[in-house]
Amino acid sequence: MNVIDAMETCTAMRYFKPDPVPKEELEKLIYAATRASNPGNSQGWEFLIIDDPAIKGPVGETVLQGMAPFFANRPQGQDGVEERMLQGAEHLARTFAEVPAWIVCMARQVYPPHDPQESFMHSTIYPAAQNLIVAARELGIGTCFTTFPGAAEPQIRQLCNIPDDLHLFVYVAVGYPAKEFRPVRRKPVAEVLTWNRY
Ligand SMILES: Cc1cc2nc3c(=O)[nH]c(=O)nc-3n(C[C@H](O)[C@H](O)[C@H](O)COP(=O)(O)O)c2cc1C
């Protein structure tokens, strides 16, 4: 699959088969992530893979407790597509512990070296995370960026013994897809591109 095809069909996957993703495949995703552009080549990223049920179980329960009020009052999607997305997001949160692996994308505040800024952590981690999901698509692995597990961050830090200077940004659900990859629905280029002057 060429990289444009992978990007075009790299939809957020929220339903997974129970099959584990082999360690070598997960490490390929981290390899792809760590090929990304980053500020001054400071490479202030780090990745934590969580596939241990003894961690996923309790974190999943905390996520569910935190999200229960939202699920109870969840608004209807504005159309079928949005409703399916909301249902998928709820399913993913409810099945946190059953997702084969979670990749926590983290960064350290290290750039620029003379005066490290928080904003550069975002600039570091998001290109890497995007590389990761496109590489996964090429390998036939589904992924979904999430932020909702942030509700359980203190517990994740404690269970996984995460050093204090690592900041947690995005949690990527990873597994073999139980639904089809579809073309992403995005604005046409003509709507977002200007040449030279507005
Ligand atoms: C930073 C970030 C956070 C996201 N958080 C969540 C999330 O918590 N739960 C979820 O189901 N999807 C999450 N998503 C996925 C988006 O909802 C999804 O990419 C968007 O709806 C477009 O859908 P598509 O990628 O399938 O085309 C997140 C995406 C990004 C970039």
PDB file of N, CA and C and ligand atoms in Angstrom, residues 10-14 85 88-89 92 126 144-149 170 183-186, ligand 1:
ATOM      1  N   CYS A  10      -7.116   5.737   6.718  1.00  0.00           N
ATOM      2  CA  CYS A  10      -6.637   5.558   8.096  1.00  0.00           C
ATOM      3  C   CYS A  10      -7.708   6.042   9.073  1.00  0.00           C
ATOM      4  N   THR A  11      -8.900   5.495   8.968  1.00  0.00           N
ATOM      5  CA  THR A  11      -9.992   5.940   9.844  1.00  0.00           C
ATOM      6  C   THR A  11      -9.760   5.468  11.271  1.00  0.00           C
ATOM      7  N   ALA A  12     -10.326   6.223  12.192  1.00  0.00           N
ATOM      8  CA  ALA A  12     -10.240   5.834  13.605  1.00  0.00           C
ATOM      9  C   ALA A  12     -10.948   4.495  13.779  1.00  0.00           C
ATOM     10  N   MET A  13     -10.246   3.505  14.282  1.00  0.00           N
ATOM     11  CA  MET A  13     -10.810   2.163  14.478  1.00  0.00           C
ATOM     12  C   MET A  13     -11.156   2.018  15.961  1.00  0.00           C
ATOM     13  N   ARG A  14     -12.418   1.770  16.243  1.00  0.00           N
ATOM     14  CA  ARG A  14     -12.857   1.685  17.648  1.00  0.00           C
ATOM     15  C   ARG A  14     -13.366   0.301  18.021  1.00  0.00           C
ATOM     16  N   MET A  85     -20.065   7.636  15.190  1.00  0.00           N
ATOM     17  CA  MET A  85     -18.783   8.003  15.799  1.00  0.00           C
ATOM     18  C   MET A  85     -18.925   8.019  17.331  1.00  0.00           C
ATOM     19  N   GLY A  88     -19.240   4.585  18.634  1.00  0.00           N
ATOM     20  CA  GLY A  88     -17.922   3.938  18.580  1.00  0.00           C
ATOM     21  C   GLY A  88     -17.039   4.411  19.720  1.00  0.00           C
ATOM     22  N   ALA A  89     -17.076   5.727  19.980  1.00  0.00           N
ATOM     23  CA  ALA A  89     -16.246   6.285  21.056  1.00  0.00           C
ATOM     24  C   ALA A  89     -16.673   5.697  22.396  1.00  0.00           C
ATOM     25  N   LEU A  92     -15.506   2.081  22.595  1.00  0.00           N
ATOM     26  CA  LEU A  92     -14.062   1.983  22.854  1.00  0.00           C
ATOM     27  C   LEU A  92     -13.764   2.225  24.335  1.00  0.00           C
ATOM     28  N   TYR A 126       2.899  14.902  18.257  1.00  0.00           N
ATOM     29  CA  TYR A 126       1.833  14.658  17.278  1.00  0.00           C
ATOM     30  C   TYR A 126       2.329  14.188  15.904  1.00  0.00           C
ATOM     31  N   CYS A 144      -6.804   4.083  17.066  1.00  0.00           N
ATOM     32  CA  CYS A 144      -7.637   5.261  17.329  1.00  0.00           C
ATOM     33  C   CYS A 144      -6.921   6.137  18.345  1.00  0.00           C
ATOM     34  N   PHE A 145      -6.710   7.393  17.962  1.00  0.00           N
ATOM     35  CA  PHE A 145      -6.202   8.379  18.930  1.00  0.00           C
ATOM     36  C   PHE A 145      -7.272   8.568  20.002  1.00  0.00           C
ATOM     37  N   THR A 146      -6.888   8.634  21.256  1.00  0.00           N
ATOM     38  CA  THR A 146      -7.865   9.019  22.276  1.00  0.00           C
ATOM     39  C   THR A 146      -7.202   9.904  23.326  1.00  0.00           C
ATOM     40  N   THR A 147      -8.061  10.673  23.987  1.00  0.00           N
ATOM     41  CA  THR A 147      -7.589  11.449  25.139  1.00  0.00           C
ATOM     42  C   THR A 147      -8.367  11.078  26.402  1.00  0.00           C
ATOM     43  N   PHE A 148      -9.513  10.350  26.227  1.00  0.00           N
ATOM     44  CA  PHE A 148     -10.352  10.092  27.405  1.00  0.00           C
ATOM     45  C   PHE A 148      -9.640   9.321  28.524  1.00  0.00           C
ATOM     46  N   PRO A 149      -8.621   8.447  28.220  1.00  0.00           N
ATOM     47  CA  PRO A 149      -7.975   7.753  29.347  1.00  0.00           C
ATOM     48  C   PRO A 149      -7.229   8.711  30.273  1.00  0.00           C
ATOM     49  N   VAL A 170      -1.313  11.509  24.232  1.00  0.00           N
ATOM     50  CA  VAL A 170      -2.378  10.835  23.507  1.00  0.00           C
ATOM     51  C   VAL A 170      -2.215   9.330  23.683  1.00  0.00           C
ATOM     52  N   PRO A 183     -12.648   5.160   3.596  1.00  0.00           N
ATOM     53  CA  PRO A 183     -11.975   6.424   3.256  1.00  0.00           C
ATOM     54  C   PRO A 183     -12.320   7.491   4.302  1.00  0.00           C
ATOM     55  N   VAL A 184     -11.347   8.274   4.712  1.00  0.00           N
ATOM     56  CA  VAL A 184     -11.637   9.357   5.665  1.00  0.00           C
ATOM     57  C   VAL A 184     -12.478  10.428   4.959  1.00  0.00           C
ATOM     58  N   ARG A 185     -13.329  11.088   5.710  1.00  0.00           N
ATOM     59  CA  ARG A 185     -14.153  12.166   5.143  1.00  0.00           C
ATOM     60  C   ARG A 185     -13.545  13.487   5.576  1.00  0.00           C
ATOM     61  N   ARG A 186     -12.934  14.172   4.636  1.00  0.00           N
ATOM     62  CA  ARG A 186     -12.274  15.431   4.962  1.00  0.00           C
ATOM     63  C   ARG A 186     -12.666  16.493   3.942  1.00  0.00           C
TER      64      ARG A 186
HETATM   65  C1  LIG B   1      -5.896  14.444  19.585  1.00  0.00           C
HETATM   66  C2  LIG B   1      -7.034  13.540  19.228  1.00  0.00           C
HETATM   67  C3  LIG B   1      -7.833  13.022  20.244  1.00  0.00           C
HETATM   68  C4  LIG B   1      -8.869  12.130  19.940  1.00  0.00           C
HETATM   69  N1  LIG B   1      -9.595  11.607  20.976  1.00  0.00           N
HETATM   70  C5  LIG B   1     -10.538  10.665  20.714  1.00  0.00           C
HETATM   71  C6  LIG B   1     -11.210  10.012  21.794  1.00  0.00           C
HETATM   72  O1  LIG B   1     -10.980  10.296  22.982  1.00  0.00           O
HETATM   73  N2  LIG B   1     -12.100   9.047  21.507  1.00  0.00           N
HETATM   74  C7  LIG B   1     -12.360   8.673  20.201  1.00  0.00           C
HETATM   75  O2  LIG B   1     -13.158   7.751  19.990  1.00  0.00           O
HETATM   76  N3  LIG B   1     -11.741   9.281  19.146  1.00  0.00           N
HETATM   77  C8  LIG B   1     -10.839  10.260  19.367  1.00  0.00           C
HETATM   78  N4  LIG B   1     -10.152  10.854  18.330  1.00  0.00           N
HETATM   79  C9  LIG B   1     -10.415  10.424  16.922  1.00  0.00           C
HETATM   80  C10 LIG B   1     -11.256  11.453  16.163  1.00  0.00           C
HETATM   81  O3  LIG B   1     -12.537  11.533  16.758  1.00  0.00           O
HETATM   82  C11 LIG B   1     -11.365  11.043  14.693  1.00  0.00           C
HETATM   83  O4  LIG B   1     -10.085  11.040  14.089  1.00  0.00           O
HETATM   84  C12 LIG B   1     -12.271  12.004  13.938  1.00  0.00           C
HETATM   85  O5  LIG B   1     -13.602  11.886  14.383  1.00  0.00           O
HETATM   86  C13 LIG B   1     -12.253  11.743  12.422  1.00  0.00           C
HETATM   87  O6  LIG B   1     -12.624  10.403  12.178  1.00  0.00           O
HETATM   88  P1  LIG B   1     -11.747   9.484  11.234  1.00  0.00           P
HETATM   89  O7  LIG B   1     -10.316   9.674  11.652  1.00  0.00           O
HETATM   90  O8  LIG B   1     -12.254   8.096  11.449  1.00  0.00           O
HETATM   91  O9  LIG B   1     -11.980   9.956   9.831  1.00  0.00           O
HETATM   92  C14 LIG B   1      -9.135  11.773  18.588  1.00  0.00           C
HETATM   93  C15 LIG B   1      -8.334  12.320  17.568  1.00  0.00           C
HETATM   94  C16 LIG B   1      -7.293  13.183  17.876  1.00  0.00           C
HETATM   95  C17 LIG B   1      -6.426  13.725  16.770  1.00  0.00           C
END
